[in-house]
mmCIF file with all atom_site columns, C-alpha atoms in Angstrom:
data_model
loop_
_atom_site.group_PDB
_atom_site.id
_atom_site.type_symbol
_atom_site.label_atom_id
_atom_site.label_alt_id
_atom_site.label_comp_id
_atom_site.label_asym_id
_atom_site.label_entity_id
_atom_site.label_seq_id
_atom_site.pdbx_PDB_ins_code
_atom_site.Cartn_x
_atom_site.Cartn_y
_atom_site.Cartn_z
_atom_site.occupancy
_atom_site.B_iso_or_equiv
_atom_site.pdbx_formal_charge
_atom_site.auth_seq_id
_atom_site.auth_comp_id
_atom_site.auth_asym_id
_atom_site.auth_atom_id
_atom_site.pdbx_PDB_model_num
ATOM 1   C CA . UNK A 1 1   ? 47.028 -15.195 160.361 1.00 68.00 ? 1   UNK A CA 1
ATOM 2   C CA . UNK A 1 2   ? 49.755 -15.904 163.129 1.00 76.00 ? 2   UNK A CA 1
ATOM 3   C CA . UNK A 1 3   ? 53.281 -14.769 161.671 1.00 80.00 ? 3   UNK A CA 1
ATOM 4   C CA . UNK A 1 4   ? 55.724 -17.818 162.772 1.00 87.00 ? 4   UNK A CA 1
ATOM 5   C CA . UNK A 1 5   ? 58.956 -16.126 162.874 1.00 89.00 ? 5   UNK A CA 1
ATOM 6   C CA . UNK A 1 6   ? 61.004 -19.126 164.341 1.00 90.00 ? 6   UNK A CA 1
ATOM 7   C CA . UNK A 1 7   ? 59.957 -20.689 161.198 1.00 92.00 ? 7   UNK A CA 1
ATOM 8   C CA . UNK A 1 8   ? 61.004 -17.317 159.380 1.00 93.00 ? 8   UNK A CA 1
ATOM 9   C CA . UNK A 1 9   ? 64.429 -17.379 160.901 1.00 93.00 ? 9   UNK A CA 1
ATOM 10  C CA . UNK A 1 10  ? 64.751 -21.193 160.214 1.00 92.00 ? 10  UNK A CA 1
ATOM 11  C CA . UNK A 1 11  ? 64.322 -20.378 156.424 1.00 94.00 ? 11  UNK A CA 1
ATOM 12  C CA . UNK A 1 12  ? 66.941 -17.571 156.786 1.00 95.00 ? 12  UNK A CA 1
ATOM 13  C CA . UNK A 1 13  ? 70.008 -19.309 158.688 1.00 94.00 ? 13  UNK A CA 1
ATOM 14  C CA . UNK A 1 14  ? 69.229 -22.007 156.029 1.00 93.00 ? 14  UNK A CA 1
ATOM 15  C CA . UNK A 1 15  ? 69.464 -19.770 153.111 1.00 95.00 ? 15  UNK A CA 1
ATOM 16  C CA . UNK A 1 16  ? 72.389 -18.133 154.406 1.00 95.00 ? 16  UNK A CA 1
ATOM 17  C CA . UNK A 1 17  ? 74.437 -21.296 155.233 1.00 92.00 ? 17  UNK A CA 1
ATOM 18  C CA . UNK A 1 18  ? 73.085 -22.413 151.946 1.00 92.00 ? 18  UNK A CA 1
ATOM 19  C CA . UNK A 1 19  ? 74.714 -19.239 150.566 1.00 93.00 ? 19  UNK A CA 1
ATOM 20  C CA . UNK A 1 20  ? 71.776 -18.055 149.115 1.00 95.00 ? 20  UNK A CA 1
ATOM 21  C CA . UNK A 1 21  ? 72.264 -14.892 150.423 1.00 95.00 ? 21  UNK A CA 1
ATOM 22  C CA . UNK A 1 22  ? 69.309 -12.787 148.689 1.00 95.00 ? 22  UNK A CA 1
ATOM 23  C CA . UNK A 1 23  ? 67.007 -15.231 149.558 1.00 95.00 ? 23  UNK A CA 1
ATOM 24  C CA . UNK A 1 24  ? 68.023 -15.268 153.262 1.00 95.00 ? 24  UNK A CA 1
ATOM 25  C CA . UNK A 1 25  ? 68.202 -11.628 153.207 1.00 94.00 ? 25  UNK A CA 1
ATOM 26  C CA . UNK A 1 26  ? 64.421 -11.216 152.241 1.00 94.00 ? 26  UNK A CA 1
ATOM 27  C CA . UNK A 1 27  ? 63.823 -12.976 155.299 1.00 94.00 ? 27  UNK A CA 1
ATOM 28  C CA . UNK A 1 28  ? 66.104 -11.021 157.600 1.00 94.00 ? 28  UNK A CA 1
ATOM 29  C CA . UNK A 1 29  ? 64.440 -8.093  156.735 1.00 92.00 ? 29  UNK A CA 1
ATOM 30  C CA . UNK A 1 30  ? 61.109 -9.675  157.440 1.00 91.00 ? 30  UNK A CA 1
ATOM 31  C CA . UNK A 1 31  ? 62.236 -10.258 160.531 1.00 92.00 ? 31  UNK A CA 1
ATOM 32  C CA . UNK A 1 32  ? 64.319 -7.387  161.724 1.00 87.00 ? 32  UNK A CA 1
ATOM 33  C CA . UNK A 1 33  ? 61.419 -5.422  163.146 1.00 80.00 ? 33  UNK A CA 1
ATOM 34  C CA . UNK A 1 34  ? 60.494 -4.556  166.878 1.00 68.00 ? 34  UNK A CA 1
ATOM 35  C CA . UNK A 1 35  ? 58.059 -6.942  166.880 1.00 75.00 ? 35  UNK A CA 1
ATOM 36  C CA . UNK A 1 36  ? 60.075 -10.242 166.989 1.00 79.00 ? 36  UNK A CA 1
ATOM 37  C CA . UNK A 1 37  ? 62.399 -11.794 169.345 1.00 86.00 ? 37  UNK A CA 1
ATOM 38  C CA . UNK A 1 38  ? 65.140 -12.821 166.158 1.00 89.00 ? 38  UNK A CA 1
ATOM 39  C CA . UNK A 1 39  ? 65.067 -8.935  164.973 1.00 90.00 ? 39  UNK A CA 1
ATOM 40  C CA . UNK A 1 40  ? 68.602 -9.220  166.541 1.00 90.00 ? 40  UNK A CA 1
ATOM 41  C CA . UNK A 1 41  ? 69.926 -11.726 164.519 1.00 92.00 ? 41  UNK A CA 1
ATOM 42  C CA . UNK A 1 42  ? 67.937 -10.612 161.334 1.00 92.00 ? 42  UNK A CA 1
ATOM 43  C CA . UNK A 1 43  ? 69.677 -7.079  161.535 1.00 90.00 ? 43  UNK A CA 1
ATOM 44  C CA . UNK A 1 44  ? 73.310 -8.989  161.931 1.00 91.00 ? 44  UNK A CA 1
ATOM 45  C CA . UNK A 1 45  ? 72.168 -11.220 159.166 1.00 93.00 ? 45  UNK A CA 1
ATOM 46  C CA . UNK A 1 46  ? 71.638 -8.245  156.915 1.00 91.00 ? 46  UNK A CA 1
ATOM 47  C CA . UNK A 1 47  ? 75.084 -6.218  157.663 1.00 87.00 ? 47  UNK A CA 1
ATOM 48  C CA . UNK A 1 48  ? 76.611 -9.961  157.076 1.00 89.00 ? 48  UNK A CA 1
ATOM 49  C CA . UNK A 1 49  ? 75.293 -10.395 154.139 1.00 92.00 ? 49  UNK A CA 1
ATOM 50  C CA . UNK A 1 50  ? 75.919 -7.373  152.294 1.00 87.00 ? 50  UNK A CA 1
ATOM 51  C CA . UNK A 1 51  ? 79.479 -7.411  153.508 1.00 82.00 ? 51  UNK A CA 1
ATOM 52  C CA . UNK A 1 52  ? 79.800 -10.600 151.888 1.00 88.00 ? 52  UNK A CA 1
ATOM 53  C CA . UNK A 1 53  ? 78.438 -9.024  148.555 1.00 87.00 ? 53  UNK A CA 1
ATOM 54  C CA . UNK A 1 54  ? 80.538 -6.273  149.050 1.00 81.00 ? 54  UNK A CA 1
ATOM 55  C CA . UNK A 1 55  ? 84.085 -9.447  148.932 1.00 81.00 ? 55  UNK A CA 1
ATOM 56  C CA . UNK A 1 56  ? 84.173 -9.802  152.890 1.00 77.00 ? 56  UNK A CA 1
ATOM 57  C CA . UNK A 1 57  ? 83.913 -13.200 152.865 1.00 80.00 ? 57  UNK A CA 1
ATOM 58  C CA . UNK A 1 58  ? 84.797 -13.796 156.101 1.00 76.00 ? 58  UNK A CA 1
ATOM 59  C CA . UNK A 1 59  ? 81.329 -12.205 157.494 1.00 80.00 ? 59  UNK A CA 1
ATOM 60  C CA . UNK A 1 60  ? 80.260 -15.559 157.278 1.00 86.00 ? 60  UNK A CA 1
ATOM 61  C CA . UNK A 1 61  ? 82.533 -17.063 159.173 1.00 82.00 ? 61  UNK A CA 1
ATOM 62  C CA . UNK A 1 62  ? 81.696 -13.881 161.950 1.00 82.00 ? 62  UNK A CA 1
ATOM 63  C CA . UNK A 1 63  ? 77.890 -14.723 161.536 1.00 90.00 ? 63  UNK A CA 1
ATOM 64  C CA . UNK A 1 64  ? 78.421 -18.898 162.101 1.00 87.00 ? 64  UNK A CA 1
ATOM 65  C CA . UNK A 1 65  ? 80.164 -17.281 165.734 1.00 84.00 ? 65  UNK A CA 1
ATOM 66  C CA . UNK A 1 66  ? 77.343 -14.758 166.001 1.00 90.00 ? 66  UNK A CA 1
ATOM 67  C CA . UNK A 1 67  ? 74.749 -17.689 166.046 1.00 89.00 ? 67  UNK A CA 1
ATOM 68  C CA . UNK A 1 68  ? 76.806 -19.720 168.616 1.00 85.00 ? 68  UNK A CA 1
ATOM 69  C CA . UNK A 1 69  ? 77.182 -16.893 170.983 1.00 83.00 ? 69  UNK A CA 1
ATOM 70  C CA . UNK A 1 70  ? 75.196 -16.439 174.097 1.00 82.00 ? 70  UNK A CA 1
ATOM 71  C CA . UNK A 1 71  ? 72.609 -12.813 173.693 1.00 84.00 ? 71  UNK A CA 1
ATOM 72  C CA . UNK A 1 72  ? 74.861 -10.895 175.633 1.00 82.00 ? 72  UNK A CA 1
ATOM 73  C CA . UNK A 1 73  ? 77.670 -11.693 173.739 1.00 82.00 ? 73  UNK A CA 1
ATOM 74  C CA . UNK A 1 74  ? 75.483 -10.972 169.986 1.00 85.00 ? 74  UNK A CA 1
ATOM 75  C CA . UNK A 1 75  ? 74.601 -7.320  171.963 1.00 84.00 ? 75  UNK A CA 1
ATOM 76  C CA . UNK A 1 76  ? 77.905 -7.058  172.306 1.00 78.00 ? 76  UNK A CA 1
ATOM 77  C CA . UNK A 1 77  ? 78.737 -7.702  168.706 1.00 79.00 ? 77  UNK A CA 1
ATOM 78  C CA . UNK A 1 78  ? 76.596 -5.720  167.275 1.00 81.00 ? 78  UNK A CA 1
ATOM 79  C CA . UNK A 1 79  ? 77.055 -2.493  169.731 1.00 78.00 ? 79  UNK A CA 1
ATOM 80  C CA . UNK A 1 80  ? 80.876 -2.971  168.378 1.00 69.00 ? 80  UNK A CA 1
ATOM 81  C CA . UNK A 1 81  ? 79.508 -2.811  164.848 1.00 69.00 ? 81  UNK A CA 1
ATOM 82  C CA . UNK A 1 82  ? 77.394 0.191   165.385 1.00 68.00 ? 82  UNK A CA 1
ATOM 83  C CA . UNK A 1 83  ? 79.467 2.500   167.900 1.00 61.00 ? 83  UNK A CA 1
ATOM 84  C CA . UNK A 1 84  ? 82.758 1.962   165.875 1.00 51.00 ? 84  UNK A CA 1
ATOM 85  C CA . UNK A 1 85  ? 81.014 2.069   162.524 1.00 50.00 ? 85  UNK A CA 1
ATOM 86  C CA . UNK A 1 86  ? 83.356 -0.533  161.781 1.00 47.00 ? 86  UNK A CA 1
ATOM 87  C CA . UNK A 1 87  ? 83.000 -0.950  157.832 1.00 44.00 ? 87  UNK A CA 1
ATOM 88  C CA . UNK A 1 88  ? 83.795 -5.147  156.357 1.00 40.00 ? 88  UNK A CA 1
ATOM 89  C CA . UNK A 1 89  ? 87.351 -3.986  155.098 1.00 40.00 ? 89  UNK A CA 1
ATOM 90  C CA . UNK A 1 90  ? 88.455 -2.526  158.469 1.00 42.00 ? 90  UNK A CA 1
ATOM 91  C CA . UNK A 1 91  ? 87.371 -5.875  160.623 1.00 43.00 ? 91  UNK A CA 1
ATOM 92  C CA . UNK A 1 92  ? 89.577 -8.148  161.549 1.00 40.00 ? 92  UNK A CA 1
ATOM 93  C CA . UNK A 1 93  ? 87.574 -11.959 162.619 1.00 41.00 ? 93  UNK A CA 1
ATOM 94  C CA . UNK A 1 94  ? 91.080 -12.504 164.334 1.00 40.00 ? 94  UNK A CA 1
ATOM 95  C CA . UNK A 1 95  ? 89.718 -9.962  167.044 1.00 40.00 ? 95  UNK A CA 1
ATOM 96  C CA . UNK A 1 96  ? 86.796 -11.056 168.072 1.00 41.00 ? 96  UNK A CA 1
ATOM 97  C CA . UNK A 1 97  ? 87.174 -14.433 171.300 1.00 41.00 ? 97  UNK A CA 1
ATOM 98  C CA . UNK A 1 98  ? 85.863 -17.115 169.706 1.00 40.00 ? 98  UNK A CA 1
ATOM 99  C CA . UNK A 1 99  ? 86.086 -18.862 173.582 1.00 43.00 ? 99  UNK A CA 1
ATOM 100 C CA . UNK A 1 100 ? 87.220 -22.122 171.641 1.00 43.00 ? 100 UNK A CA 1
ATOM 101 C CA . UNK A 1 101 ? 85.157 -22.214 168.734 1.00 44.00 ? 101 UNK A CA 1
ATOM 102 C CA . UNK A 1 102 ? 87.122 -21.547 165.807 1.00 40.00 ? 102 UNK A CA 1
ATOM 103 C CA . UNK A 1 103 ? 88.259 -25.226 166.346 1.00 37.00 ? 103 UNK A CA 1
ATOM 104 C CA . UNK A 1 104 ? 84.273 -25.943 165.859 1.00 39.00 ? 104 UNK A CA 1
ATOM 105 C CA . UNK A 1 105 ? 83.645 -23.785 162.848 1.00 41.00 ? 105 UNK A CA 1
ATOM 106 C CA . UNK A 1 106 ? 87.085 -24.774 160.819 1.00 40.00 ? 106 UNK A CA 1
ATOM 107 C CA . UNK A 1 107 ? 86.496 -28.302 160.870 1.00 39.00 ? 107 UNK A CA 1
ATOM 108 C CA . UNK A 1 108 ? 83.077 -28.247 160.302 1.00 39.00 ? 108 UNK A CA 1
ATOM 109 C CA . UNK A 1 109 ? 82.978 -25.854 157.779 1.00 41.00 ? 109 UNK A CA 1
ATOM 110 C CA . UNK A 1 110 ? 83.410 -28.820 154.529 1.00 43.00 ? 110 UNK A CA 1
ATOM 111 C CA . UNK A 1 111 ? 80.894 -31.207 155.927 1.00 47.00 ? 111 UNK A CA 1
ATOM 112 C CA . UNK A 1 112 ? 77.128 -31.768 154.233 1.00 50.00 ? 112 UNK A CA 1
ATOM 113 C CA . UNK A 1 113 ? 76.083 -32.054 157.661 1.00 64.00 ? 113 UNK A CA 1
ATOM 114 C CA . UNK A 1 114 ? 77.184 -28.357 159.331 1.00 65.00 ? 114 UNK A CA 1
ATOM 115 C CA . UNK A 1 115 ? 74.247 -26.740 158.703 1.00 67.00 ? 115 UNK A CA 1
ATOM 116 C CA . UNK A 1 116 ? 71.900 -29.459 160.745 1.00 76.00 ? 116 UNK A CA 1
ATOM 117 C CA . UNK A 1 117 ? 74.195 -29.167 163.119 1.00 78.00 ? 117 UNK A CA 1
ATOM 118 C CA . UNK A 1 118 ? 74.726 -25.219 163.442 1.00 72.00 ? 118 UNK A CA 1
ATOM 119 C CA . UNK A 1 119 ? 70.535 -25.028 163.632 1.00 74.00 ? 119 UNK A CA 1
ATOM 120 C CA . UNK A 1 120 ? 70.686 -27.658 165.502 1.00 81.00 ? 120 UNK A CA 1
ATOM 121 C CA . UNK A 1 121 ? 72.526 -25.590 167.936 1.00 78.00 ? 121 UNK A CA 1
ATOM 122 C CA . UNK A 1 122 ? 70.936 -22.303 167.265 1.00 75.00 ? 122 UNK A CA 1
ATOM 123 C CA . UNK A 1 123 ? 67.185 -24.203 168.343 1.00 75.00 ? 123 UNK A CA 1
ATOM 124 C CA . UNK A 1 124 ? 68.616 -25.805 171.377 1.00 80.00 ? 124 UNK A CA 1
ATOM 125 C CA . UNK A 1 125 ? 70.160 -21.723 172.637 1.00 76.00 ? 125 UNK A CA 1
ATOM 126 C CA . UNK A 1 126 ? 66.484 -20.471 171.780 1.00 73.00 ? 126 UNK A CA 1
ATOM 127 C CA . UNK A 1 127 ? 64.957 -23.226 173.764 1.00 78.00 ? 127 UNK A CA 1
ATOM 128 C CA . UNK A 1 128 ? 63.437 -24.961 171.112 1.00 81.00 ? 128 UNK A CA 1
ATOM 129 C CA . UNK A 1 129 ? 64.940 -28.755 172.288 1.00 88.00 ? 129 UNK A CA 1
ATOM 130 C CA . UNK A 1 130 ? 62.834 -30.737 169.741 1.00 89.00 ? 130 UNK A CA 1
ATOM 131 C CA . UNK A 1 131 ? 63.416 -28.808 166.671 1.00 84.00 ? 131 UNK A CA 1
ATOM 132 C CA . UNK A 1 132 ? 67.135 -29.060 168.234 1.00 86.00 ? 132 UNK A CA 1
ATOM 133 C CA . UNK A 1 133 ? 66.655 -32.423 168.137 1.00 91.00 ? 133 UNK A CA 1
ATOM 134 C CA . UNK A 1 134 ? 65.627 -32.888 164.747 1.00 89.00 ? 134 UNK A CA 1
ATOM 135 C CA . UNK A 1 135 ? 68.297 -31.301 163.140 1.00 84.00 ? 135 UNK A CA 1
ATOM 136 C CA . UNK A 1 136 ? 71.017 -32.753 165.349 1.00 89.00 ? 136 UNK A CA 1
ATOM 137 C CA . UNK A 1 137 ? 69.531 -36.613 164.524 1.00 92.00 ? 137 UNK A CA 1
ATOM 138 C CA . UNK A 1 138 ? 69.780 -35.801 161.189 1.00 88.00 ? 138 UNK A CA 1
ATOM 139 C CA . UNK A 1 139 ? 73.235 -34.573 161.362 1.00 86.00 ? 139 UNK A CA 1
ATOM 140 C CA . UNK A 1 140 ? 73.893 -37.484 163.491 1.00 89.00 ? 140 UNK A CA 1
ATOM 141 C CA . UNK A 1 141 ? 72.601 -40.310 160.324 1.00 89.00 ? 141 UNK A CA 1
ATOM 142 C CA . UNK A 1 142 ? 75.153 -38.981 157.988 1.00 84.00 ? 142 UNK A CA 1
ATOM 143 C CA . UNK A 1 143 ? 77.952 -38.814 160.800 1.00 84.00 ? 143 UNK A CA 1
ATOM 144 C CA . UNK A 1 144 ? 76.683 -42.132 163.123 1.00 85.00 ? 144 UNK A CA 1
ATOM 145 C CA . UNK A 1 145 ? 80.285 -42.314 164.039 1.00 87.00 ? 145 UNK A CA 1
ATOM 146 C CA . UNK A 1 146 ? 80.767 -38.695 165.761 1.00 84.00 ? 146 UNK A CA 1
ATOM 147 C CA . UNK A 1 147 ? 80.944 -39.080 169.839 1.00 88.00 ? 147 UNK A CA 1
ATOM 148 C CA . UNK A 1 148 ? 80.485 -35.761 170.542 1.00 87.00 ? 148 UNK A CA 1
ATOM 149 C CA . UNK A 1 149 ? 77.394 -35.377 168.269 1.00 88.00 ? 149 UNK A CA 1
ATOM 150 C CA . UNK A 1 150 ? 76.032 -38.885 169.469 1.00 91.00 ? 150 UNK A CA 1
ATOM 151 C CA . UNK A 1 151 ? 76.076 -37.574 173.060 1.00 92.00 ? 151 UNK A CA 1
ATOM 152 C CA . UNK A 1 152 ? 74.823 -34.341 172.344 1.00 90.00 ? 152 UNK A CA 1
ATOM 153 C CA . UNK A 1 153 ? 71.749 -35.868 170.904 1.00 92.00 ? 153 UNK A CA 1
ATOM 154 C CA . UNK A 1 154 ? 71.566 -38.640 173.573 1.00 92.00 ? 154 UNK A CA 1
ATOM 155 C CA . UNK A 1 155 ? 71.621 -35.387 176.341 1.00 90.00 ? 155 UNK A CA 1
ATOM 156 C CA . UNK A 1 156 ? 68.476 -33.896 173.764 1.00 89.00 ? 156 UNK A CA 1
ATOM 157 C CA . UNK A 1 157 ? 66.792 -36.448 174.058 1.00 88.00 ? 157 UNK A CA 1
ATOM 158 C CA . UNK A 1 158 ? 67.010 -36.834 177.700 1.00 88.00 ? 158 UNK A CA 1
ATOM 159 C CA . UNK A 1 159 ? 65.337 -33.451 177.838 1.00 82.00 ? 159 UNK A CA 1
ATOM 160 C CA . UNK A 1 160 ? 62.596 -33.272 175.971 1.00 75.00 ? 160 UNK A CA 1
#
């Protein structure tokens, strides 16, 4: 039996955004192993999600950014984490560059459609343009009025 872990970390960004947190942890652990290319992301997942259960709220917010940032910059991140031993009540969200997308995450942080569009982005960094594409056409139905989605979709779609 092939193990698809795309599909594994697809289930666990939707859990977490979902905020079912125990649920996406199962699969972060699943996944944070040598063997996968997401192990990354699975062991960020984790030390997000039990900072959350331990009132760090935030850590969500910190994970959306995580997602959206390039692999050097999620190295980066997590070699922070690790070498500074930097506990959930000692960081600070306010010091991390968001390189202009804290405007992205606070306003679409109340709408249905932020998690089609946040996998939607995640699939289209990991090369996977048609899964990408999926998500962001969906997101796209329930906001058909959204430029900047409409185009992003219409530049998808040119690609694949």
């Amino acid at each position: 039996m092939v193990i698809d872990y795309e599909e594994i970390l697809e289930k666990a960004i939707e859990s977490f955004l979902a905020d079912k947190y125990q649920l996406a942890k199962n699969y972060f652990v699943f996944l944070n192993n040598d063997d996968n290319k997401f192990s990354h992301i699975a062991y960020f997942g984790i030390i997000c999600i039990d900072s959350i259960i331990s009132g760090y709220i935030e850590a969500k917010d910190l994970f959306k950014y995580f997602l959206l940032s390039d692999y050097a910059s999620q190295k980066n991140m997590i070699e922070y984490f690790f070498d500074h031993e930097i506990s959930y009540e000692e960081f600070s969200i306010d010091e991390m560059d968001y390189n202009n997308q804290t405007v992205i995450l606070e306003s679409l942080q109340g709408d249905t459609t932020y998690s089609d569009i946040m996998l939607g982005e995640i699939f289209e960094k990991i090369g996977d343009t048609q899964k990408a594409l999926d998500y962001l056409t969906k997101a796209l139905q329930k906001r058909p009025f959204d430029s900047t989605l409409r185009k992003k979709v219409s530049n998808l779609g040119k690609k694949s």
